[in-house]
């Protein structure tokens, strides 16, 4: 078994980013610093919208990601950052590319912007960021495979008000059914739902 830490829908910039960072330190970073974990995944919507590089939201988001990276290196853990809703993450995850080089290859970080399989601690993981306007075959090619777990940002049928119909070909975000993941042998972890919880 591997110990996974997941967080999603932080939305840096939705409130005062300094306050938000302080809350994340107290309620997320400090508690997980006492756990030996194998994977830390930010499952989409790190940002609330597109910001200028000089905006405080960028500064504190970068600080948070660097704190997560330090904890990952301490634990020899893999760090995943999934792209979330386009209007929120808005292509800004590219600023984290090159972090692995900054740490001389000691950080295993993966920035996921398109559906793909990643091998994490020997487990075949289906990573599904939020994408738009793709044909159903784009997803079913992956969904029909066999894999150990799923990290995604998107919506599972019935999890969000109004997203009650299974639809992979929407011009908006696709809506997956739980049955679509019949090839998954383990957990399916999704973001997107703005409901505070700790599992």
PDB file of C-alpha atoms in Angstrom, residues 2-10 28 32 37-46 64-65 68-69 72 77-83 108-112 118 120 125-129 149-153 189-191:
ATOM      1  CA  UNK A   2       1.025   3.594  -0.549  1.00  0.00           C
ATOM      2  CA  UNK A   3       0.011   6.627   1.485  1.00  0.00           C
ATOM      3  CA  UNK A   4      -1.467   9.359  -0.662  1.00  0.00           C
ATOM      4  CA  UNK A   5      -2.086  13.012   0.186  1.00  0.00           C
ATOM      5  CA  UNK A   6      -4.602  14.794  -2.050  1.00  0.00           C
ATOM      6  CA  UNK A   7      -5.771  18.384  -2.091  1.00  0.00           C
ATOM      7  CA  UNK A   8      -7.883  20.133  -4.719  1.00  0.00           C
ATOM      8  CA  UNK A   9      -9.638  23.384  -5.486  1.00  0.00           C
ATOM      9  CA  UNK A  10      -7.408  25.646  -3.440  1.00  0.00           C
ATOM     10  CA  UNK A  28      -2.621  21.076   5.545  1.00  0.00           C
ATOM     11  CA  UNK A  32       1.034  16.214   6.644  1.00  0.00           C
ATOM     12  CA  UNK A  37       3.623   9.682   2.596  1.00  0.00           C
ATOM     13  CA  UNK A  38       4.418   8.385  -0.887  1.00  0.00           C
ATOM     14  CA  UNK A  39       2.393  10.698  -3.141  1.00  0.00           C
ATOM     15  CA  UNK A  40       1.165  14.272  -2.865  1.00  0.00           C
ATOM     16  CA  UNK A  41      -1.288  15.310  -5.568  1.00  0.00           C
ATOM     17  CA  UNK A  42      -2.841  18.715  -6.200  1.00  0.00           C
ATOM     18  CA  UNK A  43      -5.920  17.634  -8.127  1.00  0.00           C
ATOM     19  CA  UNK A  44      -6.723  20.814 -10.053  1.00  0.00           C
ATOM     20  CA  UNK A  45      -7.761  24.430  -9.531  1.00  0.00           C
ATOM     21  CA  UNK A  46      -4.684  25.610  -7.675  1.00  0.00           C
ATOM     22  CA  UNK A  64       2.776  26.651  -1.206  1.00  0.00           C
ATOM     23  CA  UNK A  65       3.984  24.449  -4.079  1.00  0.00           C
ATOM     24  CA  UNK A  68       4.872  20.750  -0.838  1.00  0.00           C
ATOM     25  CA  UNK A  69       7.971  19.994  -2.903  1.00  0.00           C
ATOM     26  CA  UNK A  72       7.938  15.390  -1.026  1.00  0.00           C
ATOM     27  CA  UNK A  77       7.473  11.068  -2.548  1.00  0.00           C
ATOM     28  CA  UNK A  78       6.080  11.799  -5.996  1.00  0.00           C
ATOM     29  CA  UNK A  79       4.358  15.156  -6.518  1.00  0.00           C
ATOM     30  CA  UNK A  80       1.536  15.496  -9.047  1.00  0.00           C
ATOM     31  CA  UNK A  81      -0.078  18.750 -10.161  1.00  0.00           C
ATOM     32  CA  UNK A  82      -3.174  18.284 -12.337  1.00  0.00           C
ATOM     33  CA  UNK A  83      -4.581  21.021 -14.516  1.00  0.00           C
ATOM     34  CA  UNK A 108       9.889  13.695  -8.673  1.00  0.00           C
ATOM     35  CA  UNK A 109       7.254  16.158  -9.906  1.00  0.00           C
ATOM     36  CA  UNK A 110       4.810  15.684 -12.777  1.00  0.00           C
ATOM     37  CA  UNK A 111       2.697  18.464 -14.250  1.00  0.00           C
ATOM     38  CA  UNK A 112      -0.309  16.863 -15.956  1.00  0.00           C
ATOM     39  CA  UNK A 118       1.855   7.783 -15.028  1.00  0.00           C
ATOM     40  CA  UNK A 120       3.813   6.242  -9.494  1.00  0.00           C
ATOM     41  CA  UNK A 125      -2.113   5.698 -12.486  1.00  0.00           C
ATOM     42  CA  UNK A 126      -4.619   7.266 -14.860  1.00  0.00           C
ATOM     43  CA  UNK A 127      -4.259  11.049 -14.556  1.00  0.00           C
ATOM     44  CA  UNK A 128      -7.180  13.050 -15.948  1.00  0.00           C
ATOM     45  CA  UNK A 129      -6.919  16.832 -15.954  1.00  0.00           C
ATOM     46  CA  UNK A 149      -5.818   4.165  -9.501  1.00  0.00           C
ATOM     47  CA  UNK A 150      -7.195   7.417 -10.909  1.00  0.00           C
ATOM     48  CA  UNK A 151      -6.265  11.001 -10.053  1.00  0.00           C
ATOM     49  CA  UNK A 152      -8.587  13.467 -11.748  1.00  0.00           C
ATOM     50  CA  UNK A 153     -10.039  16.934 -11.517  1.00  0.00           C
ATOM     51  CA  UNK A 189      -9.708  10.456  -6.397  1.00  0.00           C
ATOM     52  CA  UNK A 190     -11.377  13.523  -7.907  1.00  0.00           C
ATOM     53  CA  UNK A 191     -11.329  17.250  -7.259  1.00  0.00           C
TER      54      UNK A 191
END
